[in-house]
PDB file of C-alpha atoms in Angstrom:
ATOM      1  CA  MET A 663      98.217 153.212  72.451  1.00  0.00           C
ATOM      2  CA  PHE A 664      95.833 152.641  75.509  1.00  0.00           C
ATOM      3  CA  VAL A 665      94.163 155.744  76.967  1.00  0.00           C
ATOM      4  CA  SER A 666      95.276 156.019  80.689  1.00  0.00           C
ATOM      5  CA  SER A 667      92.683 158.324  82.083  1.00  0.00           C
ATOM      6  CA  SER A 668      91.899 157.514  85.696  1.00  0.00           C
ATOM      7  CA  SER A 669      88.569 159.587  85.508  1.00  0.00           C
ATOM      8  CA  HIS A 670      87.100 157.382  82.908  1.00  0.00           C
ATOM      9  CA  VAL A 671      88.766 154.030  83.257  1.00  0.00           C
ATOM     10  CA  PRO A 672      88.404 152.074  86.346  1.00  0.00           C
ATOM     11  CA  ARG A 673      91.948 151.524  87.939  1.00  0.00           C
ATOM     12  CA  TRP A 674      91.797 147.504  87.598  1.00  0.00           C
ATOM     13  CA  LEU A 675      91.236 148.037  83.846  1.00  0.00           C
ATOM     14  CA  GLN A 676      93.764 150.509  83.535  1.00  0.00           C
ATOM     15  CA  LEU A 677      96.368 148.376  84.919  1.00  0.00           C
ATOM     16  CA  LEU A 678      95.430 145.228  83.559  1.00  0.00           C
ATOM     17  CA  LEU A 679      95.833 146.713  79.838  1.00  0.00           C
ATOM     18  CA  THR A 680      99.033 148.210  80.958  1.00  0.00           C
ATOM     19  CA  GLU A 681     100.744 145.275  82.999  1.00  0.00           C
ATOM     20  CA  LYS A 682     103.262 143.025  81.503  1.00  0.00           C
ATOM     21  CA  PHE A 683     102.535 139.448  82.174  1.00  0.00           C
ATOM     22  CA  TYR A 684     104.732 136.257  81.890  1.00  0.00           C
ATOM     23  CA  ASN A 685     107.866 138.144  83.423  1.00  0.00           C
ATOM     24  CA  ALA A 686     109.754 135.962  86.304  1.00  0.00           C
ATOM     25  CA  CYS A 687     108.352 136.803  89.531  1.00  0.00           C
ATOM     26  CA  ILE A 688     111.071 138.500  91.735  1.00  0.00           C
ATOM     27  CA  ILE A 689     109.703 137.016  94.997  1.00  0.00           C
ATOM     28  CA  HIS A 690     109.947 133.383  93.859  1.00  0.00           C
ATOM     29  CA  GLU A 691     112.691 133.806  91.397  1.00  0.00           C
ATOM     30  CA  GLU A 692     114.361 130.299  92.286  1.00  0.00           C
ATOM     31  CA  ALA A 693     111.088 128.299  91.831  1.00  0.00           C
ATOM     32  CA  LYS A 694     109.688 126.876  88.777  1.00  0.00           C
ATOM     33  CA  LYS A 695     106.933 127.972  86.702  1.00  0.00           C
ATOM     34  CA  ASN A 696     107.349 131.333  88.257  1.00  0.00           C
ATOM     35  CA  GLU A 697     105.762 133.562  85.282  1.00  0.00           C
ATOM     36  CA  LYS A 698     103.245 135.965  86.492  1.00  0.00           C
ATOM     37  CA  ASN A 699     100.401 135.040  84.653  1.00  0.00           C
ATOM     38  CA  VAL A 700      97.312 135.552  86.986  1.00  0.00           C
ATOM     39  CA  TYR A 701      95.791 139.096  87.732  1.00  0.00           C
ATOM     40  CA  CYS A 702      94.146 140.276  91.117  1.00  0.00           C
ATOM     41  CA  LEU A 703      91.321 142.459  90.325  1.00  0.00           C
ATOM     42  CA  ASP A 704      90.990 143.407  93.821  1.00  0.00           C
ATOM     43  CA  CYS A 705      94.595 144.162  94.460  1.00  0.00           C
ATOM     44  CA  CYS A 706      95.511 145.317  90.845  1.00  0.00           C
ATOM     45  CA  ILE A 707      98.605 143.177  90.830  1.00  0.00           C
ATOM     46  CA  SER A 708     100.148 140.412  88.677  1.00  0.00           C
ATOM     47  CA  LEU A 709     100.776 137.067  90.538  1.00  0.00           C
ATOM     48  CA  CYS A 710     102.910 133.964  89.880  1.00  0.00           C
ATOM     49  CA  PRO A 711     101.102 130.526  90.851  1.00  0.00           C
ATOM     50  CA  HIS A 712     103.186 130.565  94.030  1.00  0.00           C
ATOM     51  CA  CYS A 713     101.846 133.961  95.029  1.00  0.00           C
ATOM     52  CA  LEU A 714      98.099 133.025  95.152  1.00  0.00           C
ATOM     53  CA  SER A 715      97.700 131.642  98.722  1.00  0.00           C
ATOM     54  CA  PRO A 716      96.773 135.220 100.173  1.00  0.00           C
ATOM     55  CA  HIS A 717      94.414 135.839  97.243  1.00  0.00           C
ATOM     56  CA  ARG A 718      92.283 132.887  96.692  1.00  0.00           C
ATOM     57  CA  SER A 719      89.396 134.825  97.978  1.00  0.00           C
ATOM     58  CA  HIS A 720      89.861 137.739  95.567  1.00  0.00           C
ATOM     59  CA  ARG A 721      88.766 137.997  91.838  1.00  0.00           C
ATOM     60  CA  LEU A 722      91.523 136.174  89.851  1.00  0.00           C
ATOM     61  CA  LEU A 723      91.736 136.282  86.034  1.00  0.00           C
ATOM     62  CA  GLN A 724      94.313 133.764  84.443  1.00  0.00           C
ATOM     63  CA  ILE A 725      95.981 135.575  81.337  1.00  0.00           C
ATOM     64  CA  ARG A 726      96.966 133.358  78.499  1.00  0.00           C
ATOM     65  CA  ARG A 727      99.578 134.078  75.801  1.00  0.00           C
ATOM     66  CA  TYR A 728      99.192 133.407  72.050  1.00  0.00           C
ATOM     67  CA  VAL A 729     101.711 134.476  69.706  1.00  0.00           C
ATOM     68  CA  TYR A 730     103.680 136.413  72.299  1.00  0.00           C
ATOM     69  CA  HIS A 731     100.537 138.491  73.030  1.00  0.00           C
ATOM     70  CA  ASP A 732      98.341 138.564  76.030  1.00  0.00           C
ATOM     71  CA  VAL A 733      94.804 137.014  75.838  1.00  0.00           C
ATOM     72  CA  ILE A 734      91.936 136.166  78.236  1.00  0.00           C
ATOM     73  CA  ARG A 735      89.103 133.745  77.779  1.00  0.00           C
ATOM     74  CA  LEU A 736      85.982 135.403  76.307  1.00  0.00           C
ATOM     75  CA  ASP A 737      83.717 133.916  79.029  1.00  0.00           C
ATOM     76  CA  ASP A 738      85.801 135.621  81.589  1.00  0.00           C
ATOM     77  CA  ALA A 739      86.137 138.917  79.782  1.00  0.00           C
ATOM     78  CA  ALA A 740      82.430 138.921  79.186  1.00  0.00           C
ATOM     79  CA  LYS A 741      81.779 138.842  82.931  1.00  0.00           C
ATOM     80  CA  LEU A 742      83.700 142.229  83.097  1.00  0.00           C
ATOM     81  CA  ILE A 743      83.104 144.407  80.109  1.00  0.00           C
ATOM     82  CA  ASP A 744      80.914 144.290  77.083  1.00  0.00           C
ATOM     83  CA  CYS A 745      82.755 142.467  74.472  1.00  0.00           C
ATOM     84  CA  THR A 746      80.355 142.867  71.563  1.00  0.00           C
ATOM     85  CA  SER A 747      81.987 143.798  68.117  1.00  0.00           C
ATOM     86  CA  VAL A 748      85.406 142.496  69.563  1.00  0.00           C
ATOM     87  CA  GLN A 749      86.714 139.788  67.522  1.00  0.00           C
ATOM     88  CA  SER A 750      87.583 136.554  69.127  1.00  0.00           C
ATOM     89  CA  TYR A 751      89.207 133.510  68.376  1.00  0.00           C
ATOM     90  CA  THR A 752      88.807 129.673  69.132  1.00  0.00           C
ATOM     91  CA  THR A 753      92.194 128.135  70.495  1.00  0.00           C
ATOM     92  CA  ASN A 754      92.768 125.040  72.558  1.00  0.00           C
ATOM     93  CA  SER A 755      88.736 124.541  72.354  1.00  0.00           C
ATOM     94  CA  ALA A 756      88.252 128.158  74.044  1.00  0.00           C
ATOM     95  CA  LYS A 757      87.597 131.324  72.935  1.00  0.00           C
ATOM     96  CA  VAL A 758      89.718 134.257  73.649  1.00  0.00           C
ATOM     97  CA  VAL A 759      89.969 137.849  72.731  1.00  0.00           C
ATOM     98  CA  PHE A 760      93.086 140.057  72.973  1.00  0.00           C
ATOM     99  CA  LEU A 761      93.985 142.527  75.632  1.00  0.00           C
ATOM    100  CA  ASN A 762      95.772 144.826  73.401  1.00  0.00           C
ATOM    101  CA  GLN A 763      96.346 145.713  69.882  1.00  0.00           C
ATOM    102  CA  ARG A 764      99.057 144.253  67.868  1.00  0.00           C
ATOM    103  CA  PRO A 765     101.917 145.741  65.948  1.00  0.00           C
ATOM    104  CA  GLN A 766     101.177 145.235  62.381  1.00  0.00           C
ATOM    105  CA  THR A 767     104.085 144.515  59.566  1.00  0.00           C
ATOM    106  CA  ARG A 768     102.330 146.891  57.063  1.00  0.00           C
ATOM    107  CA  ASN A 769      99.996 149.576  57.152  1.00  0.00           C
ATOM    108  CA  PHE A 770      97.672 148.796  54.114  1.00  0.00           C
ATOM    109  CA  ARG A 771      94.066 149.572  53.758  1.00  0.00           C
ATOM    110  CA  GLY A 772      92.277 148.206  50.987  1.00  0.00           C
ATOM    111  CA  SER A 773      88.545 147.338  50.585  1.00  0.00           C
ATOM    112  CA  GLY A 774      86.978 145.140  53.641  1.00  0.00           C
ATOM    113  CA  ASN A 775      86.241 145.195  57.445  1.00  0.00           C
ATOM    114  CA  PHE A 776      88.779 146.835  59.742  1.00  0.00           C
ATOM    115  CA  CYS A 777      89.497 147.982  63.478  1.00  0.00           C
ATOM    116  CA  SER A 778      87.737 151.424  64.262  1.00  0.00           C
ATOM    117  CA  THR A 779      90.970 151.960  66.234  1.00  0.00           C
ATOM    118  CA  CYS A 780      93.967 150.693  64.690  1.00  0.00           C
ATOM    119  CA  ASP A 781      92.913 149.532  61.131  1.00  0.00           C
ATOM    120  CA  ARG A 782      93.820 145.853  61.678  1.00  0.00           C
ATOM    121  CA  SER A 783      91.786 143.818  59.125  1.00  0.00           C
ATOM    122  CA  LEU A 784      88.769 141.910  60.600  1.00  0.00           C
ATOM    123  CA  GLN A 785      86.099 139.406  59.752  1.00  0.00           C
ATOM    124  CA  ASP A 786      82.578 140.661  59.564  1.00  0.00           C
ATOM    125  CA  PRO A 787      80.695 141.724  61.722  1.00  0.00           C
ATOM    126  CA  TYR A 788      83.623 142.828  64.194  1.00  0.00           C
ATOM    127  CA  HIS A 789      84.877 146.492  64.574  1.00  0.00           C
ATOM    128  CA  PHE A 790      87.478 146.042  67.477  1.00  0.00           C
ATOM    129  CA  CYS A 791      90.472 143.426  67.355  1.00  0.00           C
ATOM    130  CA  SER A 792      91.263 143.803  71.005  1.00  0.00           C
ATOM    131  CA  LEU A 793      89.677 145.087  74.169  1.00  0.00           C
ATOM    132  CA  SER A 794      91.881 147.945  74.636  1.00  0.00           C
ATOM    133  CA  CYS A 795      90.778 149.284  70.817  1.00  0.00           C
ATOM    134  CA  LYS A 796      87.230 149.096  72.197  1.00  0.00           C
ATOM    135  CA  ILE A 797      87.854 151.045  75.073  1.00  0.00           C
ATOM    136  CA  ASN A 798      90.181 153.584  73.622  1.00  0.00           C
ATOM    137  CA  TYR A 799      87.049 153.981  70.905  1.00  0.00           C
ATOM    138  CA  LEU A 800      84.280 154.604  73.618  1.00  0.00           C
ATOM    139  CA  ILE A 801      86.561 157.053  75.525  1.00  0.00           C
ATOM    140  CA  ARG A 802      87.486 158.955  72.290  1.00  0.00           C
ATOM    141  CA  THR A 803      83.944 159.033  71.006  1.00  0.00           C
ATOM    142  CA  THR A 804      81.573 159.058  74.051  1.00  0.00           C
ATOM    143  CA  GLY A 805      83.985 159.940  76.679  1.00  0.00           C
ATOM    144  CA  SER A 806      82.827 157.210  79.166  1.00  0.00           C
ATOM    145  CA  LEU A 807      82.592 153.588  79.665  1.00  0.00           C
ATOM    146  CA  CYS A 808      79.237 154.064  81.230  1.00  0.00           C
ATOM    147  CA  GLY A 809      77.039 151.010  80.515  1.00  0.00           C
ATOM    148  CA  TYR A 810      79.819 148.749  79.333  1.00  0.00           C
ATOM    149  CA  LEU A 811      81.393 147.527  82.565  1.00  0.00           C
ATOM    150  CA  PHE A 812      79.811 145.212  84.416  1.00  0.00           C
ATOM    151  CA  GLU A 813      79.782 144.390  88.117  1.00  0.00           C
ATOM    152  CA  CYS A 814      81.396 141.007  89.143  1.00  0.00           C
ATOM    153  CA  ASN A 815      82.046 140.198  92.580  1.00  0.00           C
ATOM    154  CA  TYR A 816      82.997 136.561  91.937  1.00  0.00           C
ATOM    155  CA  LEU A 817      85.764 135.415  89.618  1.00  0.00           C
ATOM    156  CA  PRO A 818      87.445 132.592  90.505  1.00  0.00           C
ATOM    157  CA  LEU A 819      90.313 130.700  88.797  1.00  0.00           C
ATOM    158  CA  PRO A 820      89.097 127.325  86.657  1.00  0.00           C
ATOM    159  CA  GLU A 821      88.310 124.511  89.131  1.00  0.00           C
ATOM    160  CA  SER A 822      90.806 122.365  87.106  1.00  0.00           C
ATOM    161  CA  GLY A 823      93.639 124.759  88.412  1.00  0.00           C
ATOM    162  CA  LEU A 824      96.058 126.973  86.611  1.00  0.00           C
ATOM    163  CA  ASP A 825      97.384 125.832  83.163  1.00  0.00           C
ATOM    164  CA  ASP A 826     100.781 127.167  81.734  1.00  0.00           C
ATOM    165  CA  GLY A 827      98.743 129.564  79.628  1.00  0.00           C
ATOM    166  CA  GLN A 828     100.263 128.982  76.548  1.00  0.00           C
ATOM    167  CA  MET A 829      98.057 128.567  73.472  1.00  0.00           C
ATOM    168  CA  THR A 830      99.286 125.719  70.967  1.00  0.00           C
ATOM    169  CA  PRO A 831     101.055 127.136  67.787  1.00  0.00           C
ATOM    170  CA  ASP A 832      99.097 124.865  65.673  1.00  0.00           C
ATOM    171  CA  SER A 833      96.076 126.705  66.808  1.00  0.00           C
ATOM    172  CA  VAL A 834      96.369 129.696  64.727  1.00  0.00           C
ATOM    173  CA  LEU A 835      93.940 132.380  63.078  1.00  0.00           C
ATOM    174  CA  GLU A 836      91.932 131.432  60.137  1.00  0.00           C
ATOM    175  CA  PRO A 837      88.462 132.800  59.114  1.00  0.00           C
ATOM    176  CA  ALA A 838      85.479 130.189  59.976  1.00  0.00           C
ATOM    177  CA  GLY A 839      83.074 129.548  57.431  1.00  0.00           C
ATOM    178  CA  SER A 840      80.810 132.123  58.979  1.00  0.00           C
ATOM    179  CA  ALA A 841      81.094 134.319  61.887  1.00  0.00           C
ATOM    180  CA  ARG A 842      78.168 133.797  63.671  1.00  0.00           C
ATOM    181  CA  THR A 843      77.183 135.895  66.909  1.00  0.00           C
ATOM    182  CA  SER A 844      74.692 135.072  69.486  1.00  0.00           C
ATOM    183  CA  SER A 845      72.409 137.137  71.450  1.00  0.00           C
ATOM    184  CA  GLY A 846      74.060 138.756  74.711  1.00  0.00           C
ATOM    185  CA  SER A 847      76.397 141.474  75.724  1.00  0.00           C
ATOM    186  CA  GLY A 848      79.323 139.179  75.436  1.00  0.00           C
ATOM    187  CA  GLY A 849      79.450 139.176  71.850  1.00  0.00           C
ATOM    188  CA  TYR A 850      79.966 135.262  71.401  1.00  0.00           C
ATOM    189  CA  GLY A 851      80.880 135.052  67.638  1.00  0.00           C
ATOM    190  CA  GLY A 852      84.420 134.275  66.913  1.00  0.00           C
ATOM    191  CA  VAL A 853      87.013 133.069  64.400  1.00  0.00           C
ATOM    192  CA  ASP A 854      88.010 129.668  64.360  1.00  0.00           C
ATOM    193  CA  CYS A 855      91.719 129.025  64.572  1.00  0.00           C
ATOM    194  CA  ARG A 856      92.756 126.266  62.600  1.00  0.00           C
ATOM    195  CA  THR A 857      95.425 127.177  60.005  1.00  0.00           C
ATOM    196  CA  THR A 858      96.985 130.471  60.463  1.00  0.00           C
ATOM    197  CA  LEU A 859      98.443 133.605  60.813  1.00  0.00           C
ATOM    198  CA  ALA A 860     101.301 132.304  58.799  1.00  0.00           C
ATOM    199  CA  CYS A 861      98.924 131.150  56.036  1.00  0.00           C
ATOM    200  CA  THR A 862      98.193 134.730  55.069  1.00  0.00           C
ATOM    201  CA  ALA A 863     101.601 134.741  53.489  1.00  0.00           C
ATOM    202  CA  THR A 864     101.255 131.617  51.720  1.00  0.00           C
ATOM    203  CA  THR A 865      97.743 132.120  50.275  1.00  0.00           C
ATOM    204  CA  GLU A 866      98.692 134.860  48.123  1.00  0.00           C
ATOM    205  CA  ILE A 867      99.281 134.486  44.385  1.00  0.00           C
ATOM    206  CA  VAL A 868     102.918 134.254  43.648  1.00  0.00           C
ATOM    207  CA  ARG A 869     103.735 135.161  39.952  1.00  0.00           C
ATOM    208  CA  LYS A 870     107.227 133.734  38.284  1.00  0.00           C
ATOM    209  CA  LYS A 871     108.350 134.320  35.313  1.00  0.00           C
ATOM    210  CA  ARG A 872     109.566 131.371  33.443  1.00  0.00           C
ATOM    211  CA  THR A 873     111.331 130.640  30.113  1.00  0.00           C
ATOM    212  CA  GLY A 874     108.844 130.833  27.171  1.00  0.00           C
ATOM    213  CA  GLY A 875     106.051 132.770  29.154  1.00  0.00           C
ATOM    214  CA  SER A 876     104.772 133.810  32.689  1.00  0.00           C
ATOM    215  CA  GLY A 877     102.414 131.650  34.833  1.00  0.00           C
ATOM    216  CA  ILE A 878     100.760 132.058  38.125  1.00  0.00           C
ATOM    217  CA  ARG A 879     101.431 129.550  40.620  1.00  0.00           C
ATOM    218  CA  PRO A 880      98.744 128.103  42.871  1.00  0.00           C
ATOM    219  CA  PRO A 881      98.237 129.984  45.969  1.00  0.00           C
ATOM    220  CA  CYS A 882      98.964 127.017  48.411  1.00  0.00           C
ATOM    221  CA  ARG A 883     102.149 125.192  47.932  1.00  0.00           C
ATOM    222  CA  PRO A 884     102.702 121.587  49.327  1.00  0.00           C
ATOM    223  CA  ALA A 885     104.343 121.421  52.563  1.00  0.00           C
ATOM    224  CA  CYS A 886     107.412 120.409  50.925  1.00  0.00           C
ATOM    225  CA  SER A 887     107.502 122.826  48.253  1.00  0.00           C
ATOM    226  CA  PRO A 888     111.242 123.905  48.488  1.00  0.00           C
ATOM    227  CA  VAL A 889     112.461 120.431  48.123  1.00  0.00           C
ATOM    228  CA  SER A 890     110.151 119.304  45.424  1.00  0.00           C
ATOM    229  CA  GLU A 891     111.405 122.472  43.501  1.00  0.00           C
ATOM    230  CA  ILE A 892     115.227 121.693  43.984  1.00  0.00           C
ATOM    231  CA  SER A 893     114.542 118.012  43.113  1.00  0.00           C
ATOM    232  CA  ALA A 894     112.431 118.903  39.918  1.00  0.00           C
ATOM    233  CA  GLY A 895     115.328 121.203  39.147  1.00  0.00           C
ATOM    234  CA  LEU A 896     117.918 118.492  39.246  1.00  0.00           C
ATOM    235  CA  MET A 897     116.036 115.907  37.141  1.00  0.00           C
ATOM    236  CA  ASN A 898     115.171 118.584  34.483  1.00  0.00           C
ATOM    237  CA  ARG A 899     119.000 119.642  34.253  1.00  0.00           C
ATOM    238  CA  ARG A 900     120.139 119.159  30.641  1.00  0.00           C
ATOM    239  CA  LYS A 901     123.100 116.863  30.177  1.00  0.00           C
ATOM    240  CA  GLY A 902     125.936 118.119  28.181  1.00  0.00           C
ATOM    241  CA  ASN A 903     127.120 116.522  25.099  1.00  0.00           C
ATOM    242  CA  PRO A 904     128.818 113.199  25.906  1.00  0.00           C
ATOM    243  CA  GLN A 905     132.610 113.287  25.813  1.00  0.00           C
ATOM    244  CA  ARG A 906     134.537 110.421  24.839  1.00  0.00           C
ATOM    245  CA  ALA A 907     137.736 109.426  26.500  1.00  0.00           C
ATOM    246  CA  PRO A 908     140.987 110.262  24.636  1.00  0.00           C
ATOM    247  CA  LEU A 909     142.677 107.557  23.135  1.00  0.00           C
ATOM    248  CA  TYR A 910     146.127 106.823  24.055  1.00  0.00           C
TER     249      TYR A 910
END
């Protein structure tokens, strides 16, 4: 969980990491597209698109959502905080980072690279899976965020305007051929998102016993494998002995 200590973490950052985004705006309850997906750093509140007019001159940060979790563009995050060693992902042609750590289905730590805060598996050379994990680590080890927060006096929304903030489901988390990082405090390396969170389940080797021995199935099944197995089972079904019709 996020370390909420007002003496170490500025108020705008503390509320950014604890705010619940994409809830319906109570003020514009009857309006369409009333999800609160914008954060005002000056007022420390979440806004829906219909609330923006009084805040146009403020520093505004659009919150996007990927697989039910809040993300922000790496370009925006790097203007506010040092994102070095935070694993980024490429989705919808933009690099994004998660605001908070995500729940894990199982706690298994084998060999490899892991988040220094929550033990989530990561690609090299990253050490944190989200911004909150890095902040937690810094507060726990150094007791301060001094040197990691940047002064940003101007943070407008994209010139193209707000989008719905939803990252497409087909942009999923798969390691790129190499996790390259470039110079600069933003940590502009990342994981290319093409084939999947879901693929981690299908890439495991499935062992299945068969009559006459056991075999190892290939790690990737065809997209229609359940249907193919059923069809193969029907075709390989052995016919019984032919029955002659009774003679009367």
